[in-house]
Amino acid sequence: MSLLPRARNAAALLALPVLLTACAAAGTEQAASGPPKPGGTLRLGISSAPDCVDAQQVATNASINVARQLVDSLTDQDPKTGEIKPWLAEKWESNADSTAFTFHLRPGATFSDGTPVDAAAVKTSFDGIKALGTKAQLGYGYLAAYKGSSVVDPRTVRLEFSAPSAQFLQASSTVSLGVLAPAAFKKTPEQRCQGDGLIASGPFVFESFKQNQEIVLAKRKGYTWGSSLFKHQGEAYLDKIDYKIVPEPGVRTGSLASGQLDAITDVQPVDEPQFTGNGFSENIRPNPGVVFNLHANTTRGVLTDEKVRQAVLKGVDRTEVVNTVLTPNYKAATSILGSATPLVSDLSAQLAHDPKGAAALLDGDGWVPGPDGIRVKNGQRLSAAVVFSPVFNQNRSVLELIQQQLRKIGFDLKIEQHTTAETTQIQLSGNYDFLWYNVTRADPDILRGQFSTKAGNRSKLTPGNPLDVALDAQSSTVDPAKREPSAEEAQKLIIEHAYAVPVFELTQVVALSSKAHAVDFEASSRLQLFDAWLS
């Protein structure tokens, strides 16, 4: 179902390994192409049609890869360390219980209509996101406890929350809380989705939107207030970005290979080899957040039995999934969180493939092999269904392999494919055994959205359980040293009770021609094209 929420992380977070990689060929070719130079139009092939280009309403990868170029955020997040860095805000403070955040804005930033990015504009923007309700698909969750903002002075704004909201600092770096001009709110949300009245302060401005064909952005003249993480200051290098919507993977790869496109997103595992040399290169980064997983409804059928869930966890061979269906660019899950997520714990030992251990659990629990190899107990077959949508091309192939793996321990996994909209409805209704999905965000608080009984509660747990306690604790302080133990405890509890069965990390693979350079990722593995250039 990959409901792909997007974002980044909190405060001065722990250092992460450097996860942004490019193939060796890229480095040599870039060196040969000389220093970055301005000009040109980047022709970028994307895999699906953005349904909206308003940063405050978008939720799909394709939409975010467009919207990120149009808006600035209060802060930015270092993809390598998870640290929160200055952007529109020069500095900030939070109170002791993380219910109030004060941002001090940098001077000189303006929206594309010439009005200043001041405290009043920031207040209007955050109040506007809150007013969108569930139309702010990701911001709605980030601002769940938002009470309001107050203008301290023209360059200082204070945002207040009704409950501890440590996650907000990282959320302030995401595209979903990007700042729009007051004039933008004179248009309806539907108009802004199509680019009408979409006035922001970002390095590019909206130019045109041809439904299911292309979206064109143009350089913002006079832009001088880029993120402190950008590789250069001043205006973007590119004159324009032309997003070509090419859903068919074969057509996308063929268009890059033939020179009709300069870069493409969502390179499929089967197509990766053709872009690792011959003048091409790949940029690769795993998604932070919740990995692709079988999320169990603990109130349904055989999954009410913890030993059954634990047996499924042991019965999945993650390494075989990556080696057989995916490529070395993808990682087997080592936690419910991906390796690019700040405060991730390495639980690979608990996730080791252990079919003997799985069989021992089921034997001890009274499940005996039936005539077809599927176990039975008191006349009940050891069977559960997984609901998924094909938002990632390999989803069905992965699930069919897991189905084979689980048959070996006597478990019958039934696979049910639905549209993304249908899957969302099934999830909301609670009418599922397993959900298959991933959710992207570079902050451990993403777990609260899926597992807390006060939020998504996809496991259908009862309130006040130990996982709730750990999830609440990690959301109450921006100090990573204080956050880490509770974030680690939450991850351990999810694996220990097999509330979810992590399988693999989604990876973004972008292929580039020899002309395209620095088509990079921000901390949530979404495209950041300010530094991109063409030779």
Short mmCIF file of C-alpha atoms in Angstrom, two decimals:
data_model
loop_
_atom_site.label_atom_id
_atom_site.label_comp_id
_atom_site.label_asym_id
_atom_site.label_seq_id
_atom_site.Cartn_x
_atom_site.Cartn_y
_atom_site.Cartn_z
CA MET A 1 0.00 0.00 0.00
CA SER A 2 3.05 2.22 0.38
CA LEU A 3 1.28 5.28 1.69
CA LEU A 4 4.47 7.09 1.30
CA PRO A 5 4.36 9.93 3.75
CA ARG A 6 7.57 11.97 3.42
CA ALA A 7 9.86 13.99 5.67
CA ARG A 8 13.11 14.19 7.64
CA ASN A 9 14.39 14.19 11.33
CA ALA A 10 14.69 15.91 14.72
CA ALA A 11 17.23 18.18 16.39
CA ALA A 12 20.93 17.46 16.31
CA LEU A 13 20.41 13.80 15.59
CA LEU A 14 22.88 10.97 15.70
CA ALA A 15 25.29 10.58 12.86
CA LEU A 16 24.21 8.12 10.20
CA PRO A 17 26.41 6.27 7.75
CA VAL A 18 26.79 8.11 4.45
CA LEU A 19 23.97 6.52 2.47
CA LEU A 20 23.94 8.60 -0.68
CA THR A 21 25.92 6.68 -3.27
CA ALA A 22 26.60 6.98 -6.94
CA CYS A 23 28.19 4.50 -9.26
CA ALA A 24 31.91 4.90 -9.85
CA ALA A 25 31.34 6.01 -13.41
CA ALA A 26 29.47 9.09 -12.19
CA GLY A 27 32.48 10.51 -10.35
CA THR A 28 34.86 10.23 -13.29
CA GLU A 29 32.38 11.65 -15.79
CA GLN A 30 31.50 14.55 -13.51
CA ALA A 31 35.17 15.40 -13.02
CA ALA A 32 35.65 15.37 -16.78
CA SER A 33 32.66 17.66 -17.31
CA GLY A 34 34.24 20.50 -15.32
CA PRO A 35 32.72 22.81 -12.68
CA PRO A 36 28.93 23.31 -12.49
CA LYS A 37 27.55 25.86 -14.91
CA PRO A 38 24.17 27.61 -15.17
CA GLY A 39 21.60 27.18 -17.94
CA GLY A 40 19.55 24.58 -19.74
CA THR A 41 16.39 22.56 -19.17
CA LEU A 42 16.60 19.24 -17.29
CA ARG A 43 14.27 16.73 -18.99
CA LEU A 44 13.34 14.41 -16.14
CA GLY A 45 11.23 11.29 -16.70
CA ILE A 46 8.98 10.42 -13.74
CA SER A 47 6.93 7.26 -13.28
CA SER A 48 3.51 8.61 -12.35
CA ALA A 49 1.40 11.69 -12.84
CA PRO A 50 1.45 14.09 -9.88
CA ASP A 51 -2.14 14.62 -8.74
CA CYS A 52 -1.17 17.92 -7.10
CA VAL A 53 1.80 20.32 -7.00
CA ASP A 54 0.94 22.15 -3.77
CA ALA A 55 3.61 21.12 -1.26
CA GLN A 56 1.12 21.35 1.61
CA GLN A 57 -1.23 18.79 0.01
CA VAL A 58 1.04 16.33 -1.82
CA ALA A 59 1.67 12.77 -0.64
CA THR A 60 3.01 10.75 -3.59
CA ASN A 61 6.67 10.48 -4.59
CA ALA A 62 6.04 12.06 -7.97
CA SER A 63 4.19 15.05 -6.45
CA ILE A 64 6.82 15.63 -3.78
CA ASN A 65 9.66 15.49 -6.33
CA VAL A 66 7.97 18.46 -8.05
CA ALA A 67 6.76 20.40 -5.00
CA ARG A 68 10.11 20.25 -3.17
CA GLN A 69 11.65 22.58 -5.78
CA LEU A 70 8.91 25.23 -5.33
CA VAL A 71 8.94 25.81 -1.58
CA ASP A 72 11.43 26.56 1.16
CA SER A 73 11.04 25.15 4.66
CA LEU A 74 11.85 26.71 8.03
CA THR A 75 14.69 24.20 8.44
CA ASP A 76 16.50 21.54 6.44
CA GLN A 77 17.80 18.10 7.44
CA ASP A 78 21.27 16.76 6.75
CA PRO A 79 20.84 13.47 4.81
CA LYS A 80 24.11 12.15 6.25
CA THR A 81 23.68 12.93 9.95
CA GLY A 82 19.96 13.60 10.43
CA GLU A 83 20.82 16.99 11.98
CA ILE A 84 18.38 19.87 11.54
CA LYS A 85 20.02 22.86 9.83
CA PRO A 86 19.03 26.47 9.03
CA TRP A 87 17.01 27.43 5.96
CA LEU A 88 14.34 30.14 6.24
CA ALA A 89 15.01 30.14 10.00
CA GLU A 90 18.52 31.10 11.15
CA LYS A 91 18.01 29.56 14.61
CA TRP A 92 15.27 28.20 16.88
CA GLU A 93 14.48 27.13 20.44
CA SER A 94 11.96 24.78 21.98
CA ASN A 95 10.60 24.78 25.53
CA ALA A 96 11.36 21.96 28.00
CA ASP A 97 8.45 19.67 27.04
CA SER A 98 8.55 20.38 23.28
CA THR A 99 5.15 22.08 23.20
CA ALA A 100 6.44 25.41 21.84
CA PHE A 101 9.01 26.24 19.15
CA THR A 102 10.34 29.73 18.43
CA PHE A 103 11.92 30.38 15.00
CA HIS A 104 14.10 33.38 14.16
CA LEU A 105 13.80 34.08 10.42
CA ARG A 106 16.66 35.13 8.17
CA PRO A 107 16.36 38.56 6.55
CA GLY A 108 15.82 39.16 2.84
CA ALA A 109 13.79 36.11 1.76
CA THR A 110 10.77 36.94 -0.39
CA PHE A 111 7.91 35.08 -2.05
CA SER A 112 7.64 35.11 -5.83
CA ASP A 113 5.04 37.92 -5.60
CA GLY A 114 7.68 40.10 -3.89
CA THR A 115 6.19 39.99 -0.38
CA PRO A 116 8.53 39.20 2.55
CA VAL A 117 8.87 35.84 4.24
CA ASP A 118 8.16 37.27 7.69
CA ALA A 119 6.65 35.97 10.93
CA ALA A 120 3.11 36.95 9.87
CA ALA A 121 3.48 34.99 6.62
CA VAL A 122 4.77 31.92 8.47
CA LYS A 123 1.80 32.11 10.87
CA THR A 124 -0.63 32.39 7.95
CA SER A 125 1.00 29.42 6.24
CA PHE A 126 0.90 27.08 9.25
CA ASP A 127 -2.65 28.12 10.12
CA GLY A 128 -3.49 27.41 6.47
CA ILE A 129 -2.04 23.89 6.61
CA LYS A 130 -4.01 23.18 9.79
CA ALA A 131 -7.19 24.47 8.11
CA LEU A 132 -6.69 22.02 5.22
CA GLY A 133 -7.45 19.13 7.60
CA THR A 134 -6.95 15.77 5.91
CA LYS A 135 -6.28 17.48 2.56
CA ALA A 136 -2.86 18.21 4.07
CA GLN A 137 -2.14 14.51 3.74
CA LEU A 138 1.17 14.53 5.63
CA GLY A 139 1.09 17.90 7.36
CA TYR A 140 -2.18 16.88 9.04
CA GLY A 141 -0.28 14.33 11.11
CA TYR A 142 2.70 16.58 11.79
CA LEU A 143 0.38 19.33 13.05
CA ALA A 144 -2.11 17.09 14.91
CA ALA A 145 -1.41 18.89 18.21
CA TYR A 146 -0.84 22.36 16.66
CA LYS A 147 -2.71 25.07 18.61
CA GLY A 148 -1.56 28.14 16.72
CA SER A 149 1.21 30.65 16.12
CA SER A 150 2.01 34.08 17.46
CA VAL A 151 4.09 36.84 15.87
CA VAL A 152 6.72 37.88 18.44
CA ASP A 153 8.22 40.45 16.07
CA PRO A 154 8.53 40.68 12.26
CA ARG A 155 11.32 38.09 12.19
CA THR A 156 10.30 35.87 15.13
CA VAL A 157 7.37 33.43 15.21
CA ARG A 158 6.32 31.05 18.00
CA LEU A 159 4.37 27.87 17.25
CA GLU A 160 2.49 26.14 20.08
CA PHE A 161 1.21 22.58 20.53
CA SER A 162 -1.28 20.99 22.92
CA ALA A 163 0.96 17.93 23.52
CA PRO A 164 4.71 17.20 23.43
CA SER A 165 5.73 17.34 19.76
CA ALA A 166 9.47 16.73 19.48
CA GLN A 167 8.85 15.37 15.98
CA PHE A 168 7.78 18.83 14.81
CA LEU A 169 11.36 20.08 14.54
CA GLN A 170 12.11 17.47 11.91
CA ALA A 171 8.69 18.03 10.33
CA SER A 172 9.60 21.72 9.93
CA SER A 173 12.25 20.59 7.40
CA THR A 174 9.81 18.69 5.20
CA VAL A 175 8.15 19.75 1.99
CA SER A 176 4.74 19.18 3.63
CA LEU A 177 5.30 22.16 5.94
CA GLY A 178 6.85 24.30 3.21
CA VAL A 179 5.90 27.97 3.53
CA LEU A 180 3.44 29.55 1.08
CA ALA A 181 2.75 33.28 0.68
CA PRO A 182 -0.38 34.76 2.30
CA ALA A 183 -1.72 35.49 -1.21
CA ALA A 184 -1.71 31.73 -1.99
CA PHE A 185 -4.50 31.19 0.53
CA LYS A 186 -6.84 33.42 -1.49
CA LYS A 187 -7.05 30.48 -3.92
CA THR A 188 -8.88 27.23 -3.15
CA PRO A 189 -6.87 24.10 -2.28
CA GLU A 190 -8.02 22.63 -5.60
CA GLN A 191 -6.69 25.63 -7.54
CA ARG A 192 -3.34 25.48 -5.73
CA CYS A 193 -3.08 21.76 -6.55
CA GLN A 194 -3.04 22.67 -10.25
CA GLY A 195 -0.47 25.44 -9.70
CA ASP A 196 -2.96 28.34 -9.76
CA GLY A 197 -1.86 30.92 -7.17
CA LEU A 198 0.91 28.67 -5.89
CA ILE A 199 3.12 31.48 -4.58
CA ALA A 200 6.16 30.40 -2.54
CA SER A 201 9.76 31.43 -1.90
CA GLY A 202 11.55 28.43 -3.43
CA PRO A 203 14.36 28.34 -6.02
CA PHE A 204 11.91 27.47 -8.82
CA VAL A 205 8.47 28.80 -9.73
CA PHE A 206 5.53 26.99 -11.32
CA GLU A 207 5.18 27.50 -15.06
CA SER A 208 2.75 24.94 -16.53
CA PHE A 209 0.92 21.66 -15.86
CA LYS A 210 -0.37 19.42 -18.68
CA GLN A 211 -2.34 16.63 -17.00
CA ASN A 212 -0.69 13.22 -17.46
CA GLN A 213 1.95 14.73 -19.78
CA GLU A 214 4.36 17.19 -18.20
CA ILE A 215 5.01 19.82 -15.55
CA VAL A 216 7.42 22.69 -16.17
CA LEU A 217 9.17 24.77 -13.49
CA ALA A 218 11.34 27.85 -14.12
CA LYS A 219 14.26 29.31 -12.16
CA ARG A 220 13.37 31.97 -9.57
CA LYS A 221 15.39 35.06 -10.44
CA GLY A 222 17.19 36.74 -7.53
CA TYR A 223 16.98 33.73 -5.17
CA THR A 224 19.68 34.10 -2.50
CA TRP A 225 18.32 32.35 0.62
CA GLY A 226 18.98 28.67 -0.04
CA SER A 227 19.36 26.05 2.66
CA SER A 228 22.64 25.95 4.55
CA LEU A 229 23.00 22.41 3.15
CA PHE A 230 22.94 23.47 -0.51
CA LYS A 231 26.28 23.09 -2.29
CA HIS A 232 26.17 26.62 -3.71
CA GLN A 233 24.42 29.88 -2.85
CA GLY A 234 22.49 32.22 -5.15
CA GLU A 235 20.13 31.11 -7.91
CA ALA A 236 19.64 27.50 -9.04
CA TYR A 237 21.78 26.43 -12.01
CA LEU A 238 18.98 25.08 -14.20
CA ASP A 239 16.81 27.51 -16.20
CA LYS A 240 13.96 25.01 -16.22
CA ILE A 241 12.92 21.55 -15.06
CA ASP A 242 10.64 19.69 -17.46
CA TYR A 243 9.05 16.70 -15.71
CA LYS A 244 7.91 14.25 -18.40
CA ILE A 245 5.31 11.76 -17.13
CA VAL A 246 6.30 8.32 -18.46
CA PRO A 247 4.54 5.54 -16.48
CA GLU A 248 5.87 2.58 -18.51
CA PRO A 249 9.33 1.59 -17.13
CA GLY A 250 10.55 0.29 -20.51
CA VAL A 251 9.61 3.53 -22.29
CA ARG A 252 11.29 5.57 -19.54
CA THR A 253 14.56 3.64 -19.76
CA GLY A 254 14.45 3.67 -23.58
CA SER A 255 13.92 7.45 -23.61
CA LEU A 256 16.98 7.96 -21.40
CA ALA A 257 19.09 5.53 -23.41
CA SER A 258 18.15 7.30 -26.68
CA GLY A 259 18.86 10.82 -25.37
CA GLN A 260 15.23 12.01 -25.25
CA LEU A 261 15.52 12.43 -21.46
CA ASP A 262 18.44 13.57 -19.27
CA ALA A 263 17.46 11.62 -16.15
CA ILE A 264 14.73 9.24 -14.93
CA THR A 265 13.35 8.23 -11.53
CA ASP A 266 12.13 4.81 -10.36
CA VAL A 267 14.59 2.69 -12.32
CA GLN A 268 13.33 -0.89 -11.98
CA PRO A 269 15.68 -3.60 -10.66
CA VAL A 270 15.71 -5.37 -14.04
CA ASP A 271 16.83 -2.12 -15.77
CA GLU A 272 19.59 -1.07 -13.35
CA PRO A 273 22.51 -2.81 -15.13
CA GLN A 274 22.14 -0.82 -18.36
CA PHE A 275 22.82 2.47 -16.55
CA THR A 276 26.00 1.54 -14.69
CA GLY A 277 28.49 2.68 -17.32
CA ASN A 278 28.44 3.55 -21.04
CA GLY A 279 28.23 7.22 -20.13
CA PHE A 280 25.34 6.69 -17.69
CA SER A 281 25.35 6.72 -13.90
CA GLU A 282 22.92 6.04 -11.06
CA ASN A 283 22.20 7.88 -7.84
CA ILE A 284 20.90 5.59 -5.12
CA ARG A 285 19.49 6.16 -1.65
CA PRO A 286 17.35 3.98 0.64
CA ASN A 287 14.15 5.49 1.97
CA PRO A 288 14.10 6.31 5.68
CA GLY A 289 11.00 5.47 7.71
CA VAL A 290 8.98 2.26 7.96
CA VAL A 291 10.34 -0.45 5.64
CA PHE A 292 8.13 -2.65 3.48
CA ASN A 293 6.49 -5.00 5.97
CA LEU A 294 3.63 -7.39 6.71
CA HIS A 295 1.74 -5.40 9.36
CA ALA A 296 -0.42 -7.74 11.44
CA ASN A 297 -3.92 -7.03 12.70
CA THR A 298 -3.57 -8.73 16.10
CA THR A 299 -7.36 -9.05 16.49
CA ARG A 300 -7.89 -11.24 13.36
CA GLY A 301 -7.87 -14.99 12.96
CA VAL A 302 -4.60 -16.84 13.51
CA LEU A 303 -2.73 -13.54 13.97
CA THR A 304 -4.26 -13.10 17.44
CA ASP A 305 -1.69 -15.74 18.46
CA GLU A 306 1.68 -14.10 19.14
CA LYS A 307 3.56 -17.37 18.53
CA VAL A 308 2.07 -17.56 15.04
CA ARG A 309 3.19 -14.00 14.29
CA GLN A 310 6.67 -14.77 15.64
CA ALA A 311 6.85 -17.89 13.44
CA VAL A 312 6.01 -15.79 10.37
CA LEU A 313 8.76 -13.33 11.36
CA LYS A 314 11.26 -16.22 11.51
CA GLY A 315 9.94 -17.86 8.35
CA VAL A 316 10.68 -14.91 6.04
CA ASP A 317 14.10 -15.04 4.35
CA ARG A 318 14.85 -11.36 3.71
CA THR A 319 18.22 -12.01 2.05
CA GLU A 320 16.59 -14.31 -0.50
CA VAL A 321 13.98 -11.62 -1.27
CA VAL A 322 16.70 -9.04 -2.00
CA ASN A 323 18.91 -11.45 -3.95
CA THR A 324 16.11 -13.06 -5.98
CA VAL A 325 13.56 -10.33 -6.74
CA LEU A 326 15.50 -7.10 -6.16
CA THR A 327 19.16 -6.06 -6.60
CA PRO A 328 22.18 -5.27 -4.39
CA ASN A 329 20.94 -1.64 -4.32
CA TYR A 330 18.16 -2.80 -1.97
CA LYS A 331 18.75 -3.80 1.65
CA ALA A 332 17.17 -6.54 3.70
CA ALA A 333 15.36 -5.00 6.70
CA THR A 334 17.38 -4.83 9.92
CA SER A 335 14.56 -3.16 11.91
CA ILE A 336 11.05 -1.89 11.32
CA LEU A 337 12.85 1.38 10.44
CA GLY A 338 15.11 1.76 7.42
CA SER A 339 18.86 2.25 7.80
CA ALA A 340 18.64 5.90 6.67
CA THR A 341 16.35 6.78 9.62
CA PRO A 342 17.92 8.65 12.53
CA LEU A 343 17.90 6.61 15.79
CA VAL A 344 17.42 3.31 13.95
CA SER A 345 18.42 0.18 15.93
CA ASP A 346 20.15 -2.83 14.39
CA LEU A 347 17.84 -5.75 15.14
CA SER A 348 19.15 -7.99 12.36
CA ALA A 349 19.84 -10.83 14.83
CA GLN A 350 16.15 -10.88 15.82
CA LEU A 351 15.19 -10.84 12.12
CA ALA A 352 17.44 -13.74 11.08
CA HIS A 353 15.81 -16.39 8.89
CA ASP A 354 15.12 -19.30 11.26
CA PRO A 355 12.75 -21.92 9.77
CA LYS A 356 13.64 -24.45 12.48
CA GLY A 357 12.77 -21.92 15.18
CA ALA A 358 9.51 -21.13 13.38
CA ALA A 359 8.60 -24.84 13.20
CA ALA A 360 9.43 -25.32 16.90
CA LEU A 361 7.16 -22.40 17.85
CA LEU A 362 4.27 -23.80 15.83
CA ASP A 363 4.82 -27.38 17.06
CA GLY A 364 4.78 -26.17 20.65
CA ASP A 365 1.65 -24.14 19.96
CA GLY A 366 -0.29 -27.19 18.73
CA TRP A 367 -0.21 -26.49 14.98
CA VAL A 368 0.31 -29.81 13.14
CA PRO A 369 1.01 -30.30 9.41
CA GLY A 370 -2.11 -31.11 7.38
CA PRO A 371 -2.29 -33.36 4.27
CA ASP A 372 -1.27 -30.45 1.96
CA GLY A 373 1.57 -29.32 4.24
CA ILE A 374 -0.37 -26.38 5.71
CA ARG A 375 -0.68 -26.69 9.48
CA VAL A 376 -4.01 -27.03 11.27
CA LYS A 377 -5.19 -26.69 14.86
CA ASN A 378 -8.70 -27.53 16.10
CA GLY A 379 -9.91 -27.67 12.50
CA GLN A 380 -8.50 -24.20 11.66
CA ARG A 381 -5.93 -23.81 8.85
CA LEU A 382 -2.81 -21.73 9.51
CA SER A 383 -3.69 -19.08 6.96
CA ALA A 384 -3.93 -15.30 6.65
CA ALA A 385 -4.30 -12.86 3.75
CA VAL A 386 -2.11 -9.86 2.88
CA VAL A 387 -3.65 -6.77 1.27
CA PHE A 388 -1.40 -4.78 -1.08
CA SER A 389 -1.42 -2.36 -3.99
CA PRO A 390 1.20 -2.39 -6.77
CA VAL A 391 2.65 1.07 -6.06
CA PHE A 392 6.12 -0.51 -6.22
CA ASN A 393 6.53 -2.64 -9.34
CA GLN A 394 8.06 -5.62 -7.54
CA ASN A 395 5.45 -5.88 -4.76
CA ARG A 396 3.65 -8.92 -6.18
CA SER A 397 6.89 -10.76 -6.95
CA VAL A 398 8.17 -10.13 -3.42
CA LEU A 399 4.92 -11.36 -1.85
CA GLU A 400 4.82 -14.47 -4.06
CA LEU A 401 8.34 -15.37 -2.88
CA ILE A 402 7.35 -14.78 0.78
CA GLN A 403 4.30 -16.96 0.14
CA GLN A 404 6.63 -19.79 -0.97
CA GLN A 405 8.92 -19.25 2.03
CA LEU A 406 6.04 -19.42 4.51
CA ARG A 407 4.60 -22.58 2.92
CA LYS A 408 7.82 -24.29 4.05
CA ILE A 409 6.84 -23.68 7.70
CA GLY A 410 3.22 -24.73 7.02
CA PHE A 411 1.74 -21.21 6.77
CA ASP A 412 -0.63 -20.32 3.91
CA LEU A 413 -0.26 -16.64 2.92
CA LYS A 414 -3.04 -15.51 0.58
CA ILE A 415 -2.24 -12.48 -1.62
CA GLU A 416 -4.96 -9.87 -2.31
CA GLN A 417 -4.18 -7.07 -4.78
CA HIS A 418 -6.22 -3.85 -4.67
CA THR A 419 -5.91 -0.31 -5.99
CA THR A 420 -4.20 2.19 -3.71
CA ALA A 421 -7.57 3.83 -2.97
CA GLU A 422 -9.17 0.47 -2.12
CA THR A 423 -6.21 -0.50 0.07
CA THR A 424 -6.52 2.77 1.97
CA GLN A 425 -10.21 2.11 2.61
CA ILE A 426 -9.48 -1.45 3.78
CA GLN A 427 -6.81 -0.13 6.12
CA LEU A 428 -9.18 2.48 7.57
CA SER A 429 -11.93 -0.12 8.05
CA GLY A 430 -9.58 -2.55 9.85
CA ASN A 431 -10.81 -5.33 7.55
CA TYR A 432 -7.44 -7.04 6.95
CA ASP A 433 -5.12 -9.71 8.34
CA PHE A 434 -1.80 -8.31 7.06
CA LEU A 435 -1.18 -4.93 5.38
CA TRP A 436 1.81 -4.65 3.03
CA TYR A 437 3.20 -1.10 2.80
CA ASN A 438 6.07 1.24 3.55
CA VAL A 439 6.01 4.84 4.83
CA THR A 440 8.80 7.35 4.27
CA ARG A 441 10.00 9.78 6.90
CA ALA A 442 13.46 10.50 8.32
CA ASP A 443 12.32 10.46 11.93
CA PRO A 444 11.55 7.58 14.32
CA ASP A 445 8.24 9.27 15.16
CA ILE A 446 6.91 7.70 11.96
CA LEU A 447 6.31 4.62 14.16
CA ARG A 448 3.81 6.54 16.29
CA GLY A 449 1.67 7.24 13.22
CA GLN A 450 1.38 3.53 12.39
CA PHE A 451 1.47 1.76 15.79
CA SER A 452 0.21 4.13 18.51
CA THR A 453 -3.34 3.50 19.73
CA LYS A 454 -3.74 7.32 19.59
CA ALA A 455 -2.90 7.36 15.86
CA GLY A 456 -3.01 4.75 13.05
CA ASN A 457 -3.01 1.69 15.37
CA ARG A 458 -2.73 -0.70 12.43
CA SER A 459 -2.02 -3.60 14.82
CA LYS A 460 -5.31 -2.88 16.68
CA LEU A 461 -3.59 -2.87 20.08
CA THR A 462 -5.32 -1.85 23.32
CA PRO A 463 -4.47 1.60 24.76
CA GLY A 464 -1.82 1.97 27.44
CA ASN A 465 0.35 -0.89 26.22
CA PRO A 466 4.17 -0.70 26.61
CA LEU A 467 4.62 0.30 22.97
CA ASP A 468 2.37 3.33 23.50
CA VAL A 469 4.54 4.35 26.45
CA ALA A 470 7.76 4.13 24.40
CA LEU A 471 6.25 5.99 21.44
CA ASP A 472 4.98 8.79 23.69
CA ALA A 473 8.37 9.06 25.42
CA GLN A 474 10.30 9.51 22.17
CA SER A 475 7.93 12.29 21.12
CA SER A 476 8.45 14.35 24.28
CA THR A 477 12.01 15.65 23.80
CA VAL A 478 14.12 16.97 20.91
CA ASP A 479 17.33 15.80 22.65
CA PRO A 480 18.51 12.76 20.65
CA ALA A 481 20.37 11.31 23.66
CA LYS A 482 17.09 11.25 25.60
CA ARG A 483 15.03 10.17 22.60
CA GLU A 484 17.21 7.25 21.58
CA PRO A 485 16.38 4.77 24.39
CA SER A 486 12.62 5.09 23.89
CA ALA A 487 12.94 4.94 20.09
CA GLU A 488 15.04 1.78 20.48
CA GLU A 489 12.51 0.29 22.92
CA ALA A 490 9.67 0.92 20.45
CA GLN A 491 11.53 -0.86 17.64
CA LYS A 492 12.35 -3.83 19.92
CA LEU A 493 8.75 -4.21 21.10
CA ILE A 494 7.41 -4.23 17.53
CA ILE A 495 9.80 -7.05 16.56
CA GLU A 496 9.52 -8.94 19.86
CA HIS A 497 5.71 -9.17 19.61
CA ALA A 498 5.82 -9.43 15.79
CA TYR A 499 3.27 -6.64 15.42
CA ALA A 500 4.88 -6.26 11.99
CA VAL A 501 7.24 -8.41 9.93
CA PRO A 502 9.87 -6.17 8.27
CA VAL A 503 11.15 -7.40 4.88
CA PHE A 504 13.17 -4.87 2.84
CA GLU A 505 14.01 -1.19 2.47
CA LEU A 506 12.60 0.67 -0.52
CA THR A 507 15.40 2.35 -2.47
CA GLN A 508 15.29 5.31 -4.82
CA VAL A 509 17.27 4.66 -7.99
CA VAL A 510 17.71 7.60 -10.38
CA ALA A 511 19.57 7.11 -13.67
CA LEU A 512 21.44 10.00 -15.30
CA SER A 513 22.85 10.65 -18.74
CA SER A 514 26.41 11.99 -19.04
CA LYS A 515 24.91 15.51 -19.35
CA ALA A 516 23.05 15.51 -16.00
CA HIS A 517 24.84 16.14 -12.70
CA ALA A 518 23.99 16.54 -9.00
CA VAL A 519 20.44 15.20 -9.30
CA ASP A 520 20.50 14.53 -5.58
CA PHE A 521 18.33 13.51 -2.65
CA GLU A 522 17.35 15.32 0.53
CA ALA A 523 17.04 13.49 3.84
CA SER A 524 13.72 11.83 3.00
CA SER A 525 15.13 10.49 -0.29
CA ARG A 526 13.12 12.95 -2.40
CA LEU A 527 14.79 14.86 -5.22
CA GLN A 528 16.56 18.14 -4.42
CA LEU A 529 17.39 19.85 -7.72
CA PHE A 530 18.77 23.23 -6.59
CA ASP A 531 22.36 22.11 -7.26
CA ALA A 532 21.55 20.06 -10.39
CA TRP A 533 23.19 21.20 -13.63
CA LEU A 534 23.73 20.18 -17.25
CA SER A 535 27.00 19.93 -19.17
#
